[in-house]
Amino acid sequence: GENVEQHPSTLSVQEGDSAVIKCTYSDSASNYFPWYKQELGKRPQLIIDIRSNVGEKKDQRIAVTLNKTAKHFSLHITETQPEDSAVYFCAASIWGSTLGRLYFGRGTQLTVWP
Amino acid sequence: DAGVTQSPTHLIKTRGQQVTLRCSPISGHKSVSWYQQVLGQGPQFIFQYYEKEERGRGNFPDRFSARQFPNYSSELNVNALLLGDSALYLCASSPGLAGQETQYFGPGTRLLVL
């Protein structure tokens, strides 16, 4: 099955700096890569996703890049704010399948210091 | 628009007991997936149901079972609880097949097995 590796496990940045979280996946059939943000005690919330027919997607301060050849994708957060502090999970799946099972990374605890 | 709801929010059980967790999907959503999130790790896929039929099962023992009702709500049952079953159990819903739609997570049920 699919194996998703996520790095780093913890990341501390100063407010206003950029943060980058990287993930790799093993199954070349995976073509859908969502990112979820989970604040302490709350549900995982989808913040951005990308499909393999595009290499980059942006939504205001967040962006995701995908390198399908190398089987890795990254989350970029610019101008970080204290409210960006949370655990971020990457995931991989096969869009278009009947199952849609999400394979998650182990998460990155992002702390943004004011 | 109400999101995915789960009950109870917290639960304490002892080893050997049985537990039933409940999930109500977003109105109009027909697919429900269950995930187990052990502390410090990403969610792991347990089951997916669509139109009241099991569409997929993760690598979990037969002690775990689930069902989906005509109103698309779902129950997850775990028998003969082990200490290792302590986790946050997340439910996710999507309008159609999970492999073809974005999945939205509920707040989870935190299960502690003593």
Tab-separated table of C-alpha atoms in Angstrom:
chain	number	residue	atom	x	y	z
A	1	GLY	CA	0.000	0.000	0.000
A	2	GLU	CA	0.871	3.679	-0.034
A	3	ASN	CA	3.443	5.055	2.415
A	4	VAL	CA	3.554	8.776	3.134
A	5	GLU	CA	6.553	10.274	4.912
A	6	GLN	CA	6.367	13.792	6.342
A	7	HIS	CA	9.158	16.097	7.539
A	8	PRO	CA	9.909	17.815	9.796
A	9	SER	CA	7.949	16.523	12.763
A	10	THR	CA	8.247	19.906	14.504
A	11	LEU	CA	8.850	23.355	13.050
A	12	SER	CA	9.246	26.650	14.878
A	13	VAL	CA	9.281	29.956	13.021
A	14	GLN	CA	9.091	33.620	13.862
A	15	GLU	CA	5.938	35.473	12.936
A	16	GLY	CA	6.236	36.769	9.397
A	17	ASP	CA	8.688	34.096	8.298
A	18	SER	CA	7.869	31.307	5.846
A	19	ALA	CA	7.311	27.675	6.746
A	20	VAL	CA	7.793	24.667	4.493
A	21	ILE	CA	6.621	21.121	5.192
A	22	LYS	CA	7.634	18.280	2.886
A	23	CYS	CA	6.058	14.916	2.135
A	24	THR	CA	7.014	11.969	-0.019
A	25	TYR	CA	4.822	9.142	-1.207
A	26	SER	CA	5.532	5.694	-2.574
A	27	ASP	CA	2.604	4.710	-4.832
A	28	SER	CA	2.901	6.230	-8.294
A	29	ALA	CA	-0.858	5.709	-8.735
A	30	SER	CA	-1.594	8.380	-6.113
A	31	ASN	CA	-2.832	11.527	-7.787
A	32	TYR	CA	-4.595	13.547	-5.065
A	33	PHE	CA	-2.713	15.269	-2.271
A	34	PRO	CA	-4.677	17.178	0.383
A	35	TRP	CA	-3.272	19.047	3.350
A	36	TYR	CA	-5.141	19.184	6.651
A	37	LYS	CA	-4.658	21.541	9.587
A	38	GLN	CA	-5.567	20.263	13.030
A	39	GLU	CA	-5.646	22.641	15.961
A	40	LEU	CA	-5.427	21.194	19.439
A	41	GLY	CA	-8.606	19.274	20.268
A	42	LYS	CA	-10.256	20.102	16.963
A	43	ARG	CA	-11.093	18.327	13.745
A	44	PRO	CA	-8.682	18.118	10.809
A	45	GLN	CA	-9.621	20.842	8.336
A	46	LEU	CA	-8.762	20.757	4.656
A	47	ILE	CA	-6.681	23.816	3.840
A	48	ILE	CA	-5.525	23.086	0.315
A	49	ASP	CA	-5.275	20.188	-2.085
A	50	ILE	CA	-3.644	19.442	-5.389
A	51	ARG	CA	-4.137	16.894	-8.107
A	52	SER	CA	-1.363	15.493	-10.209
A	53	ASN	CA	-2.369	17.334	-13.350
A	54	VAL	CA	-0.976	20.556	-11.862
A	55	GLY	CA	2.399	21.339	-10.336
A	56	GLU	CA	1.461	24.177	-8.007
A	57	LYS	CA	-1.619	25.635	-6.387
A	58	LYS	CA	-1.925	28.809	-4.306
A	59	ASP	CA	-4.544	30.133	-1.947
A	60	GLN	CA	-3.565	33.438	-0.380
A	61	ARG	CA	-0.666	32.718	1.999
A	62	ILE	CA	-0.536	28.980	1.413
A	63	ALA	CA	0.689	27.057	-1.586
A	64	VAL	CA	1.334	23.456	-2.437
A	65	THR	CA	3.836	22.177	-4.976
A	66	LEU	CA	3.972	18.707	-6.464
A	67	ASN	CA	6.815	16.881	-8.149
A	68	LYS	CA	5.241	13.719	-9.485
A	69	THR	CA	8.477	12.387	-10.921
A	70	ALA	CA	10.201	12.561	-7.567
A	71	LYS	CA	7.027	11.621	-5.699
A	72	HIS	CA	7.112	14.523	-3.315
A	73	PHE	CA	4.911	17.472	-2.483
A	74	SER	CA	5.302	20.415	-0.165
A	75	LEU	CA	3.217	22.931	1.756
A	76	HIS	CA	4.444	26.501	1.839
A	77	ILE	CA	3.047	29.061	4.262
A	78	THR	CA	4.224	32.647	3.823
A	79	GLU	CA	3.946	35.544	6.285
A	80	THR	CA	3.169	33.147	9.109
A	81	GLN	CA	0.919	34.280	11.939
A	82	PRO	CA	0.467	32.883	15.469
A	83	GLU	CA	-2.910	31.472	14.438
A	84	ASP	CA	-1.114	29.262	11.918
A	85	SER	CA	0.188	27.256	14.890
A	86	ALA	CA	-1.259	23.746	14.600
A	87	VAL	CA	-0.434	20.234	13.449
A	88	TYR	CA	-0.369	19.908	9.680
A	89	PHE	CA	-0.949	16.574	7.938
A	90	CYS	CA	-0.251	15.705	4.349
A	91	ALA	CA	-2.119	12.864	2.707
A	92	ALA	CA	-2.183	10.946	-0.548
A	93	SER	CA	-5.013	9.215	-2.314
A	94	ILE	CA	-6.190	8.017	-5.698
A	95	TRP	CA	-8.753	10.490	-6.994
A	96	GLY	CA	-11.334	8.776	-9.125
A	97	SER	CA	-11.161	5.473	-7.322
A	98	THR	CA	-14.224	4.089	-5.597
A	99	LEU	CA	-12.475	3.994	-2.246
A	100	GLY	CA	-10.685	7.288	-1.768
A	101	ARG	CA	-8.729	6.035	1.177
A	102	LEU	CA	-6.486	8.800	2.504
A	103	TYR	CA	-2.967	7.824	3.550
A	104	PHE	CA	-1.676	10.377	6.050
A	105	GLY	CA	1.779	11.438	7.088
A	106	ARG	CA	2.645	11.558	10.783
A	107	GLY	CA	2.084	15.293	11.028
A	108	THR	CA	4.164	18.434	11.596
A	109	GLN	CA	3.690	20.534	14.713
A	110	LEU	CA	4.104	24.130	13.520
A	111	THR	CA	4.668	26.802	16.159
A	112	VAL	CA	4.706	30.453	15.135
A	113	TRP	CA	6.276	32.742	17.730
A	114	PRO	CA	5.066	36.334	17.924
B	1	ASP	CA	-24.698	24.323	7.231
B	2	ALA	CA	-23.874	21.862	9.999
B	3	GLY	CA	-20.671	19.931	9.643
B	4	VAL	CA	-20.008	16.305	10.433
B	5	THR	CA	-21.068	15.513	13.980
B	6	GLN	CA	-19.880	12.691	16.204
B	7	SER	CA	-20.972	11.356	19.551
B	8	PRO	CA	-19.944	10.992	22.240
B	9	THR	CA	-17.066	13.485	22.379
B	10	HIS	CA	-15.205	11.530	25.033
B	11	LEU	CA	-15.479	8.006	26.337
B	12	ILE	CA	-13.691	5.967	28.978
B	13	LYS	CA	-13.887	2.185	28.872
B	14	THR	CA	-12.031	-0.709	30.447
B	15	ARG	CA	-10.266	-3.538	28.681
B	16	GLY	CA	-12.596	-6.184	27.302
B	17	GLN	CA	-15.592	-3.884	27.030
B	18	GLN	CA	-17.388	-2.954	23.841
B	19	VAL	CA	-17.964	0.537	22.484
B	20	THR	CA	-20.195	2.133	19.843
B	21	LEU	CA	-19.302	5.449	18.251
B	22	ARG	CA	-21.709	7.463	16.131
B	23	CYS	CA	-21.342	9.757	13.176
B	24	SER	CA	-23.782	11.993	11.329
B	25	PRO	CA	-22.522	13.172	7.944
B	26	ILE	CA	-23.109	16.553	6.414
B	27	SER	CA	-26.632	16.747	5.040
B	28	GLY	CA	-26.695	15.302	1.530
B	29	HIS	CA	-23.470	13.354	1.968
B	30	LYS	CA	-23.768	9.655	1.267
B	31	SER	CA	-20.265	8.427	2.066
B	32	VAL	CA	-18.794	7.979	5.531
B	33	SER	CA	-15.254	6.923	6.348
B	34	TRP	CA	-13.788	6.091	9.743
B	35	TYR	CA	-10.216	6.803	10.801
B	36	GLN	CA	-8.255	6.056	13.974
B	37	GLN	CA	-5.767	8.672	15.127
B	38	VAL	CA	-3.363	7.528	17.799
B	39	LEU	CA	-1.645	10.325	19.712
B	40	GLY	CA	1.245	11.753	17.736
B	41	GLN	CA	0.370	10.047	14.475
B	42	GLY	CA	-1.691	10.693	11.385
B	43	PRO	CA	-5.165	9.202	10.988
B	44	GLN	CA	-5.319	5.571	9.844
B	45	PHE	CA	-8.158	4.369	7.617
B	46	ILE	CA	-10.559	1.862	9.177
B	47	PHE	CA	-13.691	1.675	6.990
B	48	GLN	CA	-15.583	3.391	4.236
B	49	TYR	CA	-19.308	3.103	3.638
B	50	TYR	CA	-21.217	4.410	0.675
B	51	GLU	CA	-24.928	3.974	0.133
B	52	LYS	CA	-25.041	1.656	3.151
B	53	GLU	CA	-22.485	-0.742	1.713
B	54	GLU	CA	-18.938	-1.320	2.918
B	55	ARG	CA	-16.614	-0.089	0.190
B	56	GLY	CA	-13.292	-0.577	1.880
B	57	ARG	CA	-11.582	-1.765	5.005
B	58	GLY	CA	-8.184	-0.921	6.427
B	59	ASN	CA	-5.779	-3.154	8.263
B	60	PHE	CA	-7.780	-3.513	11.477
B	61	PRO	CA	-8.849	-6.707	13.269
B	62	ASP	CA	-12.340	-8.143	13.114
B	63	ARG	CA	-13.051	-6.609	16.515
B	64	PHE	CA	-13.780	-3.461	14.526
B	65	SER	CA	-17.071	-3.332	12.640
B	66	ALA	CA	-19.298	-0.622	11.264
B	67	ARG	CA	-22.554	-0.014	9.522
B	68	GLN	CA	-24.382	2.772	7.741
B	69	PHE	CA	-28.047	3.492	8.151
B	70	PRO	CA	-30.657	4.580	5.575
B	71	ASN	CA	-30.190	8.209	6.694
B	72	TYR	CA	-26.448	7.800	5.956
B	73	SER	CA	-25.402	8.090	9.586
B	74	SER	CA	-22.928	5.485	10.721
B	75	GLU	CA	-21.793	3.549	13.758
B	76	LEU	CA	-18.382	2.135	14.512
B	77	ASN	CA	-18.276	-0.774	16.955
B	78	VAL	CA	-15.196	-2.057	18.690
B	79	ASN	CA	-15.385	-5.268	20.719
B	80	ALA	CA	-13.013	-6.669	23.323
B	81	LEU	CA	-11.262	-3.341	23.806
B	82	LEU	CA	-7.506	-3.281	24.233
B	83	LEU	CA	-5.365	-0.546	25.743
B	84	GLY	CA	-4.009	0.102	22.252
B	85	ASP	CA	-7.479	1.060	21.034
B	86	SER	CA	-7.148	4.330	22.939
B	87	ALA	CA	-7.258	6.982	20.232
B	88	LEU	CA	-9.242	9.736	18.576
B	89	TYR	CA	-11.773	8.190	16.214
B	90	LEU	CA	-12.588	10.443	13.302
B	91	CYS	CA	-15.465	10.240	10.891
B	92	ALA	CA	-15.301	11.884	7.468
B	93	SER	CA	-18.114	12.384	4.999
B	94	SER	CA	-18.278	13.216	1.318
B	95	PRO	CA	-21.177	13.809	-1.059
B	96	GLY	CA	-20.431	10.801	-3.207
B	97	LEU	CA	-17.771	8.157	-3.354
B	98	ALA	CA	-14.880	9.274	-1.189
B	99	GLY	CA	-12.442	8.693	-4.006
B	100	GLN	CA	-14.166	11.298	-6.124
B	101	GLU	CA	-15.106	13.950	-3.583
B	102	THR	CA	-13.440	16.024	-0.898
B	103	GLN	CA	-13.741	14.462	2.553
B	104	TYR	CA	-14.783	16.566	5.551
B	105	PHE	CA	-13.903	15.442	9.050
B	106	GLY	CA	-15.916	15.511	12.232
B	107	PRO	CA	-14.478	16.571	15.610
B	108	GLY	CA	-13.844	12.991	16.632
B	109	THR	CA	-14.566	10.815	19.640
B	110	ARG	CA	-11.706	10.472	22.075
B	111	LEU	CA	-11.667	6.943	23.484
B	112	LEU	CA	-9.589	6.034	26.504
B	113	VAL	CA	-9.269	2.372	27.420
B	114	LEU	CA	-8.081	1.659	30.954
